[in-house]
CSV table of C-alpha atoms in Angstrom, one decimal:
chain,number,residue,atom,x,y,z
A,24,MET,CA,71.8,188.4,253.9
A,25,THR,CA,68.9,191.1,254.2
A,26,HIS,CA,68.0,192.8,250.7
A,27,VAL,CA,67.0,196.2,251.0
A,28,ILE,CA,63.9,197.4,249.0
A,29,VAL,CA,63.6,201.5,249.3
A,30,LEU,CA,60.6,203.5,247.9
A,31,ALA,CA,61.5,206.1,246.0
A,32,ASP,CA,58.5,207.0,243.8
A,33,ARG,CA,56.5,209.1,245.2
A,34,CYS,CA,54.7,211.3,242.8
A,35,GLY,CA,55.4,214.7,244.9
A,36,GLY,CA,52.1,217.1,244.0
A,37,GLU,CA,52.3,218.5,247.2
A,38,LEU,CA,55.4,219.8,246.5
A,39,ARG,CA,55.1,221.6,243.4
A,40,PRO,CA,56.4,223.5,242.2
A,41,LEU,CA,59.8,222.1,243.5
A,42,THR,CA,58.9,218.7,242.6
A,43,ASP,CA,58.3,220.2,238.8
A,44,ARG,CA,61.9,220.2,238.3
A,45,TYR,CA,63.5,217.8,240.8
A,46,PRO,CA,61.7,213.8,241.8
A,47,VAL,CA,60.9,214.0,245.9
A,48,ALA,CA,63.9,211.9,246.7
A,49,LEU,CA,66.4,214.2,245.0
A,50,LEU,CA,65.0,217.3,247.1
A,51,PRO,CA,67.8,218.3,248.8
A,52,ILE,CA,68.1,218.5,252.7
A,53,ALA,CA,71.2,220.2,253.7
A,54,ALA,CA,72.7,220.1,250.6
A,55,LYS,CA,72.0,216.4,250.0
A,56,PRO,CA,69.6,214.3,248.1
A,57,LEU,CA,66.8,213.2,250.2
A,58,LEU,CA,67.3,209.4,249.3
A,59,VAL,CA,71.0,210.0,249.7
A,60,HIS,CA,70.7,210.8,253.2
A,61,CYS,CA,68.4,207.0,253.5
A,62,ILE,CA,71.5,205.3,251.5
A,63,GLU,CA,74.0,206.3,254.1
A,64,ASP,CA,71.7,204.7,256.3
A,65,VAL,CA,71.7,201.8,254.5
A,66,GLY,CA,75.3,201.5,254.8
A,67,MET,CA,76.0,202.2,258.4
A,68,ALA,CA,73.6,199.2,258.9
A,69,GLY,CA,76.1,196.8,256.8
A,70,LEU,CA,73.5,196.2,254.5
A,71,ARG,CA,75.0,195.7,250.9
A,72,ASP,CA,72.3,194.3,248.5
A,73,LEU,CA,69.6,197.3,247.6
A,74,THR,CA,66.4,197.7,244.7
A,75,LEU,CA,65.7,201.0,244.4
A,76,VAL,CA,62.1,201.8,243.1
A,77,VAL,CA,61.6,204.9,240.9
A,78,SER,CA,58.9,206.0,238.8
A,79,GLU,CA,59.0,209.7,237.6
A,80,HIS,CA,62.4,211.1,236.3
A,81,ALA,CA,63.8,207.6,236.8
A,82,ASP,CA,67.1,208.9,234.6
A,83,LEU,CA,67.7,211.9,237.2
A,84,ILE,CA,68.0,209.3,239.8
A,85,ARG,CA,69.9,206.5,237.9
A,86,ARG,CA,72.3,209.6,236.8
A,87,GLU,CA,72.6,210.7,240.8
A,88,ILE,CA,73.3,207.4,242.5
A,89,GLY,CA,74.1,205.1,239.7
A,90,ASN,CA,75.1,201.1,241.0
A,91,GLY,CA,75.9,202.5,244.6
A,92,ALA,CA,79.5,201.7,244.1
A,93,ARG,CA,80.3,204.9,246.3
A,94,TRP,CA,78.7,203.7,249.4
A,95,GLY,CA,80.0,200.2,249.0
A,96,LEU,CA,76.7,199.0,247.5
A,97,ARG,CA,75.1,196.9,245.1
A,98,ILE,CA,72.1,198.6,243.4
A,99,ASP,CA,69.4,198.1,240.8
A,100,TYR,CA,66.4,199.6,240.0
A,101,LEU,CA,62.4,199.0,239.6
A,102,SER,CA,60.3,200.6,237.6
A,103,SER,CA,57.1,201.6,239.2
A,104,ARG,CA,53.6,203.6,238.0
A,105,GLY,CA,54.2,205.9,240.9
A,106,GLU,CA,53.2,205.6,244.6
A,107,GLU,CA,52.3,202.0,243.6
A,108,THR,CA,51.6,199.2,246.8
A,109,PRO,CA,54.1,198.3,248.7
A,110,LEU,CA,52.7,194.9,248.5
A,111,ASP,CA,52.7,195.1,244.7
A,112,LEU,CA,56.0,196.1,243.9
A,113,LEU,CA,57.7,193.4,246.6
A,114,ARG,CA,56.0,190.7,244.2
A,115,ARG,CA,56.9,192.3,241.0
A,116,LEU,CA,60.3,191.8,242.2
A,117,ASN,CA,59.7,188.3,243.2
A,118,LEU,CA,62.5,188.0,245.7
A,119,PRO,CA,63.5,184.1,247.4
A,120,VAL,CA,61.5,182.9,250.4
A,121,HIS,CA,64.1,182.2,252.0
A,122,GLN,CA,65.5,185.7,252.0
A,123,SER,CA,64.9,188.4,254.4
A,124,ARG,CA,64.2,191.7,253.5
A,125,LEU,CA,63.9,195.3,254.6
A,126,VAL,CA,61.4,198.1,253.1
A,127,LEU,CA,61.6,201.4,253.5
A,128,ARG,CA,61.0,204.9,252.0
A,129,GLY,CA,63.8,206.8,250.5
A,130,ASP,CA,61.4,210.0,249.7
A,131,LEU,CA,61.4,211.4,253.6
A,132,LEU,CA,63.9,212.1,256.3
A,133,ARG,CA,64.8,210.1,258.8
A,134,ALA,CA,67.4,210.2,261.4
A,135,PRO,CA,70.2,207.2,261.0
A,136,CYS,CA,68.7,204.5,262.9
A,137,LEU,CA,68.5,201.1,261.0
A,138,LYS,CA,71.2,199.6,262.7
A,139,GLY,CA,70.0,199.9,266.1
A,140,PHE,CA,66.9,198.6,264.9
A,141,LEU,CA,68.3,195.2,263.0
A,142,ASP,CA,70.6,194.5,265.7
A,143,ALA,CA,67.1,194.1,267.9
A,144,GLN,CA,65.7,192.0,266.2
A,145,PRO,CA,65.6,187.9,267.6
A,146,ALA,CA,67.9,185.9,265.5
A,147,GLU,CA,64.9,183.5,264.8
A,148,SER,CA,62.3,185.5,264.3
A,149,THR,CA,59.4,184.7,262.3
A,150,ARG,CA,57.0,187.3,262.3
A,151,ALA,CA,57.4,191.3,260.5
A,152,ALA,CA,58.9,193.8,263.0
A,153,TRP,CA,58.7,197.6,262.1
A,154,LEU,CA,60.0,201.1,263.5
A,155,GLU,CA,56.7,202.8,264.5
A,156,PHE,CA,56.6,206.3,264.2
A,157,SER,CA,53.9,208.6,264.5
A,158,ASP,CA,53.8,209.0,260.7
A,159,ALA,CA,54.3,205.3,259.6
A,160,ARG,CA,55.2,205.5,256.1
A,161,ALA,CA,58.6,206.8,258.0
A,162,GLY,CA,59.2,204.0,259.7
A,163,ALA,CA,60.7,200.7,258.3
A,164,VAL,CA,59.2,197.3,257.7
A,165,HIS,CA,61.9,193.8,259.0
A,166,LEU,CA,60.4,191.0,256.9
A,167,PRO,CA,62.4,187.9,258.4
A,168,PRO,CA,62.8,184.2,255.8
A,169,GLY,CA,59.6,182.9,254.9
A,170,CYS,CA,57.4,185.8,256.6
A,171,PRO,CA,54.3,187.4,254.4
A,172,ASP,CA,54.9,190.5,253.2
A,173,VAL,CA,51.5,192.5,254.0
A,174,ALA,CA,53.2,194.4,256.6
A,175,VAL,CA,54.5,196.5,253.9
A,176,ALA,CA,51.3,197.8,253.3
A,177,ARG,CA,52.1,200.3,256.4
A,178,LEU,CA,54.4,202.3,253.9
A,179,ALA,CA,52.3,203.0,251.3
A,180,TRP,CA,52.0,206.7,250.4
A,181,GLN,CA,48.6,206.8,249.4
A,182,ALA,CA,47.1,205.0,252.6
A,183,GLY,CA,49.2,207.4,254.9
A,184,GLU,CA,47.6,210.4,253.5
A,185,ALA,CA,44.3,209.0,253.7
A,186,GLY,CA,44.8,208.2,257.3
A,187,THR,CA,44.1,203.9,256.2
A,188,ILE,CA,47.2,202.4,257.3
A,189,PRO,CA,46.0,198.5,257.3
A,190,PRO,CA,46.1,196.7,261.1
A,191,VAL,CA,49.1,194.0,260.5
A,192,SER,CA,50.3,191.7,263.1
A,193,GLY,CA,54.2,191.8,264.1
A,194,THR,CA,55.7,193.9,266.7
A,195,GLY,CA,56.6,197.6,266.5
A,196,ALA,CA,59.7,199.8,267.8
A,197,ALA,CA,59.0,202.9,268.5
A,198,PRO,CA,62.4,204.6,268.6
A,199,GLU,CA,62.9,208.3,269.7
A,200,VAL,CA,64.4,209.1,266.3
A,201,TYR,CA,63.7,212.4,264.1
A,202,HIS,CA,62.0,211.8,261.1
A,203,SER,CA,59.5,214.0,258.9
A,204,ALA,CA,57.6,212.9,256.3
A,205,ILE,CA,57.8,215.8,253.9
A,206,ALA,CA,54.3,216.5,253.3
A,207,ASP,CA,54.3,219.8,252.2
A,208,LEU,CA,56.6,222.7,251.8
A,209,ALA,CA,56.6,224.2,255.2
A,210,SER,CA,57.9,220.5,256.9
A,211,TYR,CA,60.4,220.2,253.7
A,212,HIS,CA,62.1,224.1,254.8
A,213,ARG,CA,61.8,223.1,258.2
A,214,ALA,CA,63.7,219.4,257.5
A,215,ASN,CA,66.1,221.2,255.9
A,216,LEU,CA,66.9,223.7,258.9
A,217,ASP,CA,66.7,221.0,261.6
A,218,ALA,CA,69.5,219.2,259.6
A,219,ALA,CA,71.7,222.6,259.2
A,220,CYS,CA,71.5,223.0,262.3
A,221,GLY,CA,72.2,219.6,264.0
A,222,ARG,CA,68.6,218.4,264.8
A,223,VAL,CA,68.7,215.6,263.2
A,224,PRO,CA,71.1,213.2,265.2
A,225,GLY,CA,73.0,211.0,263.3
A,226,LEU,CA,72.9,212.4,260.1
A,227,ARG,CA,75.9,213.3,257.6
A,228,LEU,CA,76.4,216.8,256.6
A,229,PRO,CA,78.8,218.0,253.6
A,230,GLY,CA,81.5,220.2,253.8
A,231,ARG,CA,83.6,221.4,257.3
A,232,GLN,CA,83.1,223.8,259.3
A,233,VAL,CA,84.8,226.9,259.2
A,234,ALA,CA,83.6,229.1,261.8
A,235,VAL,CA,81.5,228.8,264.6
A,236,GLY,CA,77.9,228.2,263.2
A,237,LEU,CA,79.1,228.3,259.3
A,238,ASN,CA,79.5,224.7,257.4
A,239,VAL,CA,81.3,225.5,254.2
A,240,GLY,CA,81.4,222.8,251.3
A,241,ARG,CA,84.0,221.9,248.8
A,242,HIS,CA,85.3,224.9,246.0
A,243,SER,CA,82.5,227.0,247.8
A,244,LYS,CA,83.6,230.9,248.9
A,245,VAL,CA,81.9,232.3,251.0
A,246,SER,CA,83.5,234.7,254.3
A,247,PRO,CA,82.7,233.9,257.4
A,248,ARG,CA,81.9,237.5,258.2
A,249,SER,CA,78.7,237.1,255.8
A,250,LEU,CA,77.5,235.0,259.0
A,251,ARG,CA,75.9,237.5,261.0
A,252,GLN,CA,74.2,235.8,263.7
A,253,GLY,CA,72.8,232.1,263.8
A,254,VAL,CA,74.0,228.7,261.5
A,255,ALA,CA,74.0,228.4,257.8
A,256,LEU,CA,75.1,225.0,256.0
A,257,ILE,CA,76.4,226.0,252.6
A,258,GLY,CA,76.6,223.4,249.6
A,259,SER,CA,79.8,223.0,247.3
A,260,ASP,CA,80.6,225.2,244.0
A,261,THR,CA,78.8,228.5,245.7
A,262,ARG,CA,80.0,231.9,245.9
A,263,VAL,CA,78.6,234.2,248.7
A,264,ASP,CA,80.0,237.7,248.6
A,265,ALA,CA,81.5,239.2,251.4
A,266,ARG,CA,79.0,241.6,251.2
A,267,ALA,CA,76.1,239.3,251.6
A,268,LYS,CA,74.4,239.1,255.2
A,269,LEU,CA,72.9,235.8,256.1
A,270,HIS,CA,70.5,235.8,259.8
A,271,GLY,CA,68.8,232.9,261.4
A,272,GLU,CA,68.9,229.8,260.3
A,273,VAL,CA,70.4,229.2,256.9
A,274,VAL,CA,70.9,227.1,253.8
A,275,ILE,CA,72.6,227.7,250.6
A,276,SER,CA,72.5,224.6,248.2
A,277,ASP,CA,75.3,223.6,245.7
A,278,GLU,CA,76.2,225.5,242.7
A,279,VAL,CA,73.8,228.7,243.9
A,280,LEU,CA,75.9,232.5,243.6
A,281,VAL,CA,74.5,234.9,246.2
A,282,ASP,CA,75.3,238.7,245.5
A,283,GLN,CA,76.7,242.1,246.9
A,284,ASP,CA,74.3,243.2,249.8
A,285,ALA,CA,71.6,240.3,249.4
A,286,ASP,CA,69.6,239.8,252.9
A,287,ILE,CA,68.5,236.2,253.5
A,288,GLN,CA,67.2,234.9,257.3
A,289,ASP,CA,65.9,231.8,257.7
A,290,SER,CA,65.7,230.3,254.4
A,291,VAL,CA,66.7,227.3,252.2
A,292,ILE,CA,68.0,228.4,248.3
A,293,LEU,CA,68.2,225.7,246.3
A,294,PRO,CA,70.9,224.5,243.8
A,295,ASN,CA,71.6,226.4,240.8
A,296,THR,CA,69.6,229.5,242.2
A,297,TYR,CA,70.9,233.3,241.9
A,298,ILE,CA,70.3,235.7,244.5
A,299,GLY,CA,70.8,239.5,242.8
A,300,GLN,CA,72.1,242.3,244.4
A,301,LEU,CA,70.1,244.1,247.9
A,302,VAL,CA,67.2,241.5,247.5
A,303,ASP,CA,65.8,240.4,250.9
A,304,ILE,CA,64.8,236.8,250.9
A,305,ARG,CA,63.1,236.0,254.5
A,306,ASN,CA,61.1,232.9,255.8
A,307,ALA,CA,60.8,231.2,252.1
A,308,ILE,CA,62.1,228.4,249.7
A,309,VAL,CA,63.7,229.8,246.7
A,310,CYS,CA,64.1,227.5,243.5
A,311,GLY,CA,65.4,229.3,240.4
A,312,ALA,CA,63.0,232.3,239.6
A,313,ASP,CA,60.6,230.9,242.4
A,314,ILE,CA,60.0,232.7,246.0
A,315,LEU,CA,57.9,230.2,248.4
A,316,ARG,CA,57.3,232.1,250.8
A,317,ILE,CA,56.6,229.9,254.1
A,318,ASP,CA,54.5,232.2,256.4
A,319,THR,CA,52.3,233.7,254.2
A,320,GLY,CA,52.0,231.1,252.0
A,321,ALA,CA,52.6,233.2,248.8
A,322,GLN,CA,54.6,232.1,245.9
A,323,LEU,CA,56.1,234.2,243.3
A,324,HIS,CA,57.5,233.5,239.8
A,325,VAL,CA,60.4,236.3,239.1
A,326,ASN,CA,61.0,237.3,235.5
A,327,ASP,CA,63.4,240.1,236.7
A,328,THR,CA,66.8,238.3,236.6
A,329,PHE,CA,68.3,241.1,238.4
A,330,LEU,CA,66.3,239.5,241.5
A,331,VAL,CA,66.6,235.9,241.5
A,332,ALA,CA,67.5,233.6,238.0
A,333,ASP,CA,67.4,230.1,237.3
A,334,LEU,CA,71.2,229.7,236.8
A,335,ASP,CA,70.3,226.2,234.5
A,336,ARG,CA,68.5,228.7,232.4
A,337,HIS,CA,70.6,231.7,232.1
A,338,GLY,CA,73.8,230.3,233.4
A,339,ASN,CA,76.8,231.9,236.1
A,340,ALA,CA,78.6,233.2,233.4
A,341,ASP,CA,76.8,237.1,233.6
A,342,TYR,CA,77.8,237.0,237.5
A,343,LEU,CA,81.8,235.5,236.6
A,344,MET,CA,82.4,238.0,233.8
A,345,ARG,CA,81.7,241.3,235.9
A,346,PRO,CA,85.4,241.9,236.3
A,347,LEU,CA,86.5,240.7,232.8
A,348,ASN,CA,83.6,243.6,231.4
A,349,ARG,CA,85.5,246.0,233.7
A,350,LEU,CA,88.7,244.8,232.1
A,351,THR,CA,87.9,244.8,229.1
A,352,GLY,CA,86.5,248.5,229.2
A,353,VAL,CA,89.7,249.3,230.7
A,354,VAL,CA,91.8,247.9,228.0
A,355,LEU,CA,89.1,249.3,225.1
A,356,LEU,CA,89.7,252.9,226.8
A,357,THR,CA,93.7,252.5,226.7
A,358,ALA,CA,93.8,251.5,223.1
A,359,SER,CA,91.2,254.6,222.1
A,360,LEU,CA,93.3,257.2,223.8
A,361,PRO,CA,94.4,258.0,220.2
A,362,LEU,CA,91.1,258.8,219.0
A,363,TRP,CA,89.7,261.3,221.9
A,364,PRO,CA,91.4,264.1,220.8
A,365,ILE,CA,90.0,263.8,217.3
A,366,ALA,CA,86.7,263.2,218.5
A,367,ALA,CA,87.1,266.5,220.7
A,368,GLY,CA,88.3,267.8,217.8
A,369,LEU,CA,85.2,266.8,215.6
A,370,ALA,CA,82.8,268.0,218.4
A,371,LEU,CA,84.1,271.6,218.9
A,372,LEU,CA,84.2,272.2,215.0
A,373,GLN,CA,80.5,270.5,215.0
A,374,GLN,CA,79.0,272.3,218.4
A,375,PRO,CA,81.8,274.5,219.9
A,376,ARG,CA,79.6,275.7,222.2
A,377,GLN,CA,78.5,271.8,223.7
A,378,PRO,CA,80.7,269.8,222.5
A,379,VAL,CA,79.6,267.0,224.8
A,380,VAL,CA,76.0,265.8,225.4
A,381,ARG,CA,74.8,264.1,228.8
A,382,HIS,CA,71.9,261.7,228.9
A,383,ARG,CA,70.4,259.9,232.1
A,384,LEU,CA,70.1,256.4,231.8
A,385,ARG,CA,69.3,253.5,233.4
A,386,GLY,CA,72.4,251.2,233.7
A,387,ASN,CA,72.8,247.5,235.6
A,388,ARG,CA,74.3,248.5,239.1
A,389,ILE,CA,71.2,248.6,242.1
A,390,GLU,CA,70.3,251.0,244.4
A,391,LEU,CA,67.2,251.4,246.9
A,392,ASN,CA,65.1,254.3,246.5
A,393,GLU,CA,63.7,256.3,248.9
A,394,PHE,CA,61.2,254.0,249.9
A,395,GLY,CA,64.0,250.9,250.0
A,396,ILE,CA,62.8,249.9,246.8
A,397,ARG,CA,65.2,247.7,244.6
A,398,GLN,CA,65.9,249.5,241.4
A,399,ARG,CA,68.7,249.9,238.7
A,400,ARG,CA,70.7,252.6,239.1
A,401,THR,CA,70.4,255.8,236.5
A,402,PHE,CA,74.1,257.1,235.6
A,403,THR,CA,74.9,260.3,233.2
A,404,ALA,CA,76.6,258.8,229.9
A,405,PHE,CA,78.5,261.4,227.5
A,406,GLU,CA,79.1,261.1,223.8
A,407,TRP,CA,80.8,263.6,221.8
A,408,HIS,CA,78.1,265.7,219.8
A,409,CYS,CA,80.3,264.4,216.0
A,410,ARG,CA,78.6,262.1,213.5
A,411,PRO,CA,81.3,258.9,213.9
A,412,PRO,CA,79.5,256.6,216.0
A,413,VAL,CA,82.7,255.2,217.1
A,414,LEU,CA,84.0,258.7,218.2
A,415,ARG,CA,80.5,260.0,219.5
A,416,HIS,CA,80.0,256.8,221.8
A,417,LEU,CA,83.6,257.2,223.0
A,418,PRO,CA,82.9,258.4,226.6
A,419,ARG,CA,80.4,255.0,226.9
A,420,LEU,CA,83.8,253.0,227.7
A,421,LEU,CA,83.4,254.8,231.0
A,422,ALA,CA,80.8,253.2,231.7
A,423,VAL,CA,81.7,250.0,230.9
A,424,ILE,CA,84.6,250.5,233.8
A,425,SER,CA,82.0,251.9,236.4
A,426,GLY,CA,80.0,248.7,236.0
A,427,ASP,CA,77.2,250.7,235.2
A,428,LEU,CA,77.1,249.3,230.6
A,429,ARG,CA,78.2,245.6,229.9
A,430,LEU,CA,80.5,245.1,226.8
A,431,VAL,CA,77.2,243.6,225.3
A,432,GLY,CA,73.8,244.1,226.7
A,433,ALA,CA,70.8,245.5,225.2
A,434,LEU,CA,70.1,249.4,224.2
A,435,PRO,CA,70.6,251.3,227.5
A,436,VAL,CA,67.3,253.4,227.8
A,437,SER,CA,66.2,256.5,230.0
A,438,GLU,CA,63.8,255.7,233.4
A,439,ALA,CA,61.2,257.4,231.8
A,440,ASP,CA,61.5,255.4,228.5
A,441,ALA,CA,61.6,252.3,230.8
A,442,ALA,CA,58.4,253.3,232.6
A,443,GLU,CA,56.5,253.0,229.9
A,444,ARG,CA,57.0,249.5,229.3
A,445,ILE,CA,53.9,248.2,230.5
A,446,GLU,CA,53.3,245.0,228.4
A,447,PRO,CA,54.8,241.6,229.2
A,448,TRP,CA,56.2,241.4,226.0
A,449,GLN,CA,58.0,244.9,227.0
A,450,ARG,CA,59.5,243.8,229.9
A,451,GLU,CA,61.2,241.0,228.5
A,452,ALA,CA,63.2,243.4,227.5
A,453,ASP,CA,64.6,244.5,231.3
A,454,ARG,CA,65.7,241.0,232.0
A,455,ALA,CA,68.8,241.5,229.6
A,456,PRO,CA,71.6,243.8,231.2
A,457,ALA,CA,72.2,247.3,229.3
A,458,GLY,CA,75.2,247.0,227.2
A,459,LEU,CA,77.9,248.9,225.6
A,460,ILE,CA,77.0,247.0,222.7
A,461,GLY,CA,74.4,245.0,221.4
A,462,PRO,CA,71.7,244.1,218.6
A,463,SER,CA,69.7,246.6,218.5
A,464,GLN,CA,73.3,249.0,218.5
A,465,LEU,CA,74.7,246.6,215.7
A,466,LEU,CA,71.6,245.3,213.5
A,467,LEU,CA,69.2,248.5,213.8
A,468,PRO,CA,68.9,252.0,212.2
A,469,GLN,CA,69.7,254.7,214.5
A,470,ASP,CA,66.2,255.8,213.5
A,471,ALA,CA,64.4,252.6,214.3
A,472,LEU,CA,60.8,252.2,216.0
A,473,GLU,CA,60.6,251.8,219.6
A,474,GLU,CA,58.9,248.8,219.5
A,475,GLU,CA,61.1,247.4,216.8
A,476,ILE,CA,63.9,247.8,219.8
A,477,ILE,CA,62.1,246.7,222.6
A,478,LEU,CA,61.6,243.9,220.3
A,479,SER,CA,64.8,243.4,219.5
A,480,ASP,CA,66.2,243.5,223.5
A,481,ALA,CA,63.7,241.0,224.4
A,482,LEU,CA,64.2,238.5,221.9
A,483,TYR,CA,68.3,238.8,223.2
A,484,ALA,CA,67.2,238.6,226.8
A,485,GLY,CA,65.1,235.0,225.9
A,486,ARG,CA,68.5,233.9,224.1
A,487,ARG,CA,71.0,235.8,226.3
A,488,SER,CA,74.3,233.1,226.7
A,489,LEU,CA,77.5,233.6,226.8
A,490,ARG,CA,78.4,231.9,222.6
A,491,HIS,CA,75.7,234.9,221.6
A,492,ASN,CA,77.5,237.8,223.2
A,493,LEU,CA,80.8,236.6,221.5
A,494,SER,CA,79.2,236.6,218.4
A,495,TYR,CA,77.8,240.4,219.0
A,496,LEU,CA,81.4,241.4,219.6
A,497,GLY,CA,82.7,239.2,216.2
A,498,LEU,CA,80.0,241.3,214.8
A,499,ALA,CA,81.2,244.3,216.1
A,500,LEU,CA,84.8,244.3,215.2
A,501,ARG,CA,83.7,243.5,211.5
A,502,LYS,CA,81.9,246.9,211.3
A,503,LEU,CA,84.6,249.0,213.2
A,504,PHE,CA,85.9,248.5,210.2
A,505,GLY,CA,83.4,249.5,207.7
A,506,ARG,CA,82.6,253.2,206.2
A,507,SER,CA,79.2,253.1,208.6
A,508,ALA,CA,81.1,253.2,211.8
A,509,TRP,CA,82.9,256.4,211.0
A,510,CYS,CA,81.1,258.2,208.6
A,511,GLY,CA,77.6,258.2,210.6
């Protein structure tokens, strides 16, 4: 029985910043890790015993691949220092000399071809044979029993980069098979689009076709109306708002959130990424908060979580809780109705000519300005002109219902005050949504300095989570029965 050795120990410096987060072997291609495509090819060839060579992030690969049972394989692991020569690795593996071996790389993309390659090998051959591609590293080397293993030097990643593939004796086959070494960000982007659009024959794509050109994975929610033209492949557990627009060739991986009116064209969105309202993504790779433009080579890390965000860091509760925020606002407004006549009466007694105060504040809804630049929309916030904070801020429940405010968030500020926040630490506060209650509203005195408020909101933005928000709701409930809430 042939023993398969899959090399998945690339360091991946040429693919940074993606490889700061993923090992090369787990980079998604059409919403499935590169290595999984390779393992499926091995399984289709009828092979069962496999050794996986891993280096950095070995724990992530072991967690994703396991022992191979889901593919009907038996997988064990060999640790590498990273891009070790295949010859050294085989000698360390110390397989029996009477056993045939198949060696290939699992950290690049190759259309399924192993079955045809092995079927074409003469039964009594004693010479090495290899798949010959324009990039030798994308091939595979078959070593019959007793054959010297020197031919595997063709698969060394560093030798291929230097253009020093050594000559070896044996036979080579050069089939017309799609392959990509994924040697830079542009080729990674192209390989994703090629796979999603069916230009990699035999590749197994996840999900099912729900409309012409639209392939959707398990537990994902996407409207066919979002695909305006072209082809889109959507991974599992992904939500694409019905008002979002997809053009050209688009790959959206697992656990991605695409908000309303986002426009994505010829791009690859990697797992656990949030694409905000009215965001325009073209010819790019988006990985968490990083936007990597393929046409210009520009790389941008975005701190504004209203634009794009890393859901591994910030979670998707903020997106999923929006309807619940509004519903809670309706419930609180209904419960507070008996207090409104009291608040109105106090305001008329204290300021009969102006019982209601209006403020223009920056909220959470997104709009385009006259120059086509997306910004947070300003709204009119009303207050009763009276001292008790609970009564004074009752009208802000209307802003919670409209979506301009969250139930818990940073202190809402005017557009002019926001424009004065120019230091990086000050801009951190803008990452948090504006809220009815929050650390600044509950913990700081009404005469707190602007710097104290900004620092409080910046700390909240960095630590924001569902658990923290629930703690502030509990604090607000306790303060509701305190003297300060009703006496001002």
